[in-house]
Amino acid sequence: MKVAVIGAGPAGLAFSDKLLELRKDVSIDIYEKSNYIGGISKTINYKGNRIDIGGHRFFSKSDEVMKWWTNKFPIDTSSLNESELISYQNSSRNIEGLNTLNKNNRIDNRIMLVRKRKSRILYSGKLYDYPLKLNLKTIKNIGSLQILNVGLSYLRSKLNKKEAKNLEDFIISRFGYKLYSMFFESYTEKVWGRHPKDISPEWGAQRIKGLSIRKLIIDIVQKLLSKLINNESDSIGQKNTETSLIERFLYPKYGPGQMWEEVANDLKEQNVNIFMNTPIKGIEFSSDKKKAERIVFRGKNGKVIKQEYDYIISTMPIKELIELSKSESEQYIFPPDILKIAASLPYRDFITIGLLIKNISGPQQELLDDTWIYVQEPNVKVGRIQIFNNWSPYLVADKNNYWIGLEYFCNENDELWERTDVELINLAKEEIINLKLTNSDSFIDSTVIREAKTYPAYFDSYTEIDTLINCVNKKINLFLIGRNGMHKYNNQDHSMLSGFRAAEMIANNMVNSKAKEELWKINIEQEYHEELKNINK
């Protein structure tokens, strides 16, 4: 059996690993258009300073994924103090089979660090915990009168339930209008370039999931009781904690790209071919249009090559896949309505500006104690700031410096995207000074990374995506997996799960369109369906 995988990101690599586990009579070729392994989970190395695109916490509610990660990269517990180690040991009993190392059996750099999450929101010049916590600091920042308005607004949202027709409705139903207007409305518009009224509530069901004021209160009470009764601090397991509320996560020593680079190396040792810098030029179908038969690409000598396969697994953006799917006579395989839906599927693109700055002290040092800072200030374009030192100290070449990533959301080829690197770096420096996070004389070095099609968006022709999915699922040997492959705003664990399930279907010869429908249910668990259902009552 010969299989082609388009894309060397988490979905494509996880698929390949699982298929090799299940079937020994398989030959796999992976085609990656860039010179990086890992998709948007790659790690960029700039002069020894590493950039994690968007930030990737290694935490999942899936035991299967957690075990897979720690099998590849064992958890390093040697850096934990005694109370943290006890807390970890207690919590990890909930997930049997996690692979750990300690100071007596450490092996190499293929390890997972245990990292404490600290994320905050910068709003009106004040820092709030993210996700929002109902603590004294929040009350002091907002003010007692505003807190009263927040409470009344939340009660009104519960008394006046209505159908969630858009993302604004969805968020208000969970937090009330006041908190929505303070912490969600402008930031969401900055991220997506659209007002929340124009975005499907499905995005909220997928990304905000179980988060609400009620869940925040429950989380606070549970943690307090846990500490009082068991003398436990927050921990790795956290399986029953909402994903947005976790306080510790795993992280590869040198960033997420290290994980996927090593997985790729392992696959090569099992005779998987990985063709780097090889964008796909076409996918040719059989004369009856039912089967994807060939991958078309250019070899190193520039010659067009056509390679036949039994199965084709795609993680490339759907709009590109549909555009490239043709017959041998160059006729489009998919009908005009599907071509139209695919061509109009929206994405949001991403720019990270890395700034290396001198070590600073005083109040500013405390401001740089986060993994992420969400910037909800209307006078700047930056949407989020990463401090890479706090993801892993090994991401920074000189630990006496701070390595910071300013993240800008934009559309490919818009005014921001088209700015020169010098212009973008000057913008980043100006904005981080305006936010009072550093001084003008602290800058050492900088770089710019543009990442197209980072976020599949939930508006425009996305409302018709079910029609497209039903059509593509009928191409029995063509599987769509991963974030861009499925146009779903998945985390990497969900992308991996789509790869695992696709591999199982192929290994077990369950390749009908009905079976494929199960892939699209990943990251839309029943509890989320129920939440949507309750909101829409």
Tab-separated table of C-alpha atoms in Angstrom, residues 331-495:
chain	number	residue	atom	x	y	z
A	331	GLN	CA	-10.500	19.543	-15.997
A	332	TYR	CA	-11.688	20.463	-12.498
A	333	ILE	CA	-12.914	17.484	-10.496
A	334	PHE	CA	-15.245	19.358	-8.185
A	335	PRO	CA	-18.385	21.133	-9.458
A	336	PRO	CA	-18.613	24.962	-9.698
A	337	ASP	CA	-20.529	25.397	-6.421
A	338	ILE	CA	-17.823	23.529	-4.487
A	339	LEU	CA	-15.076	25.507	-6.228
A	340	LYS	CA	-16.855	28.708	-5.232
A	341	ILE	CA	-17.238	27.693	-1.570
A	342	ALA	CA	-13.589	26.656	-1.352
A	343	ALA	CA	-12.283	29.798	-3.043
A	344	SER	CA	-14.146	31.996	-0.557
A	345	LEU	CA	-13.119	30.200	2.645
A	346	PRO	CA	-11.517	32.889	4.838
A	347	TYR	CA	-8.290	32.791	6.796
A	348	ARG	CA	-6.512	35.118	9.162
A	349	ASP	CA	-2.785	35.524	8.727
A	350	PHE	CA	-0.120	36.173	11.298
A	351	ILE	CA	3.069	38.161	11.809
A	352	THR	CA	5.457	37.577	14.712
A	353	ILE	CA	8.104	40.215	15.402
A	354	GLY	CA	10.861	38.904	17.642
A	355	LEU	CA	12.596	41.495	19.820
A	356	LEU	CA	15.690	40.662	21.840
A	357	ILE	CA	16.003	43.107	24.723
A	358	LYS	CA	18.388	43.621	27.593
A	359	ASN	CA	17.554	42.305	31.005
A	360	ILE	CA	15.599	44.919	32.952
A	361	SER	CA	14.677	45.331	36.579
A	362	GLY	CA	11.987	46.982	38.645
A	363	PRO	CA	8.272	47.074	37.736
A	364	GLN	CA	8.936	46.232	34.078
A	365	GLN	CA	10.545	42.923	35.023
A	366	GLU	CA	7.325	41.831	36.718
A	367	LEU	CA	5.441	42.723	33.553
A	368	LEU	CA	7.568	40.251	31.603
A	369	ASP	CA	6.795	37.332	33.909
A	370	ASP	CA	4.079	35.924	31.629
A	371	THR	CA	3.910	33.316	28.909
A	372	TRP	CA	1.334	35.456	27.056
A	373	ILE	CA	-0.003	38.971	27.463
A	374	TYR	CA	-3.258	39.635	25.613
A	375	VAL	CA	-3.241	43.273	24.528
A	376	GLN	CA	-6.715	44.818	24.572
A	377	GLU	CA	-5.577	48.399	24.054
A	378	PRO	CA	-7.145	50.193	21.060
A	379	ASN	CA	-4.158	52.510	20.503
A	380	VAL	CA	-1.844	49.686	19.346
A	381	LYS	CA	-2.047	47.099	16.582
A	382	VAL	CA	-0.315	44.283	18.483
A	383	GLY	CA	-2.767	41.636	19.642
A	384	ARG	CA	-0.691	39.412	21.874
A	385	ILE	CA	2.831	39.280	23.300
A	386	GLN	CA	4.835	36.141	24.081
A	387	ILE	CA	7.803	36.093	26.444
A	388	PHE	CA	9.696	33.066	25.176
A	389	ASN	CA	11.918	32.854	28.303
A	390	ASN	CA	8.820	31.777	30.244
A	391	TRP	CA	7.875	29.026	27.800
A	392	SER	CA	11.334	27.492	28.134
A	393	PRO	CA	14.567	29.133	29.264
A	394	TYR	CA	16.282	27.134	26.513
A	395	LEU	CA	14.538	29.191	23.825
A	396	VAL	CA	16.882	32.083	24.596
A	397	ALA	CA	20.571	32.001	23.654
A	398	ASP	CA	21.597	34.342	26.493
A	399	LYS	CA	19.381	33.885	29.548
A	400	ASN	CA	20.368	37.373	30.743
A	401	ASN	CA	18.215	38.805	27.921
A	402	TYR	CA	14.496	38.733	27.201
A	403	TRP	CA	13.290	37.226	23.943
A	404	ILE	CA	9.832	38.609	23.133
A	405	GLY	CA	7.383	37.957	20.290
A	406	LEU	CA	4.829	40.619	19.317
A	407	GLU	CA	1.957	39.012	17.423
A	408	TYR	CA	-0.054	40.855	14.789
A	409	PHE	CA	-3.190	39.519	13.128
A	410	CYS	CA	-3.751	40.552	9.526
A	411	ASN	CA	-4.821	39.426	6.069
A	412	GLU	CA	-2.284	38.252	3.544
A	413	ASN	CA	-1.301	41.126	1.244
A	414	ASP	CA	-3.073	43.797	3.312
A	415	GLU	CA	-1.329	47.009	4.404
A	416	LEU	CA	0.252	45.476	7.510
A	417	TRP	CA	1.395	42.318	5.708
A	418	GLU	CA	3.007	44.362	2.943
A	419	ARG	CA	5.112	46.516	5.261
A	420	THR	CA	8.851	45.948	5.065
A	421	ASP	CA	10.651	44.126	7.864
A	422	VAL	CA	12.235	47.410	8.958
A	423	GLU	CA	8.832	49.103	9.149
A	424	LEU	CA	7.365	46.228	11.151
A	425	ILE	CA	10.281	46.157	13.584
A	426	ASN	CA	9.981	49.913	14.128
A	427	LEU	CA	6.241	49.476	14.756
A	428	ALA	CA	6.883	46.725	17.307
A	429	LYS	CA	9.499	48.787	19.148
A	430	GLU	CA	7.231	51.821	19.240
A	431	GLU	CA	4.265	49.837	20.552
A	432	ILE	CA	6.113	47.901	23.239
A	433	ILE	CA	7.525	51.208	24.545
A	434	ASN	CA	4.027	52.757	24.475
A	435	LEU	CA	2.788	49.790	26.512
A	436	LYS	CA	5.562	50.549	29.035
A	437	LEU	CA	6.971	47.028	28.840
A	438	THR	CA	10.539	48.168	28.074
A	439	ASN	CA	12.735	51.182	27.344
A	440	SER	CA	14.038	52.629	24.085
A	441	ASP	CA	17.669	51.787	24.913
A	442	SER	CA	17.011	48.097	25.655
A	443	PHE	CA	16.800	46.681	22.102
A	444	ILE	CA	19.550	44.301	20.944
A	445	ASP	CA	18.243	42.468	17.870
A	446	SER	CA	15.037	41.670	15.990
A	447	THR	CA	13.471	39.538	13.269
A	448	VAL	CA	10.140	39.204	11.404
A	449	ILE	CA	8.203	36.029	10.568
A	450	ARG	CA	5.113	36.014	8.363
A	451	GLU	CA	2.818	33.004	8.533
A	452	ALA	CA	-0.013	32.769	5.987
A	453	LYS	CA	-3.283	30.930	6.643
A	454	THR	CA	-2.581	30.509	10.352
A	455	TYR	CA	-6.213	30.699	11.489
A	456	PRO	CA	-9.112	29.190	9.500
A	457	ALA	CA	-11.975	31.663	9.968
A	458	TYR	CA	-15.675	31.025	10.609
A	459	PHE	CA	-17.462	33.468	8.332
A	460	ASP	CA	-18.147	34.111	4.615
A	461	SER	CA	-18.514	30.784	2.750
A	462	TYR	CA	-17.781	28.824	5.924
A	463	THR	CA	-21.563	28.757	6.403
A	464	GLU	CA	-21.664	26.325	3.449
A	465	ILE	CA	-18.737	24.131	4.450
A	466	ASP	CA	-20.934	21.093	5.161
A	467	THR	CA	-21.806	20.983	1.457
A	468	LEU	CA	-18.097	20.948	0.617
A	469	ILE	CA	-17.306	18.293	3.249
A	470	ASN	CA	-20.040	15.960	1.997
A	471	CYS	CA	-18.684	16.265	-1.530
A	472	VAL	CA	-15.039	15.644	-0.584
A	473	ASN	CA	-15.899	12.686	1.664
A	474	LYS	CA	-17.190	10.829	-1.396
A	475	LYS	CA	-13.662	10.679	-2.808
A	476	ILE	CA	-13.005	7.457	-0.938
A	477	ASN	CA	-9.198	7.408	-0.927
A	478	LEU	CA	-8.805	11.137	-0.171
A	479	PHE	CA	-8.648	12.116	3.519
A	480	LEU	CA	-8.595	15.654	4.907
A	481	ILE	CA	-6.993	16.051	8.352
A	482	GLY	CA	-5.479	18.800	10.519
A	483	ARG	CA	-6.287	22.467	11.058
A	484	ASN	CA	-6.037	23.747	7.505
A	485	GLY	CA	-6.869	20.401	5.950
A	486	MET	CA	-10.282	20.504	7.628
A	487	HIS	CA	-10.625	24.300	7.954
A	488	LYS	CA	-11.148	23.853	11.696
A	489	TYR	CA	-9.497	26.017	14.336
A	490	ASN	CA	-7.998	22.963	16.049
A	491	ASN	CA	-5.269	22.758	18.611
A	492	GLN	CA	-2.419	20.422	17.698
A	493	ASP	CA	-3.853	17.572	19.811
A	494	HIS	CA	-7.091	17.644	17.810
A	495	SER	CA	-5.082	17.707	14.573
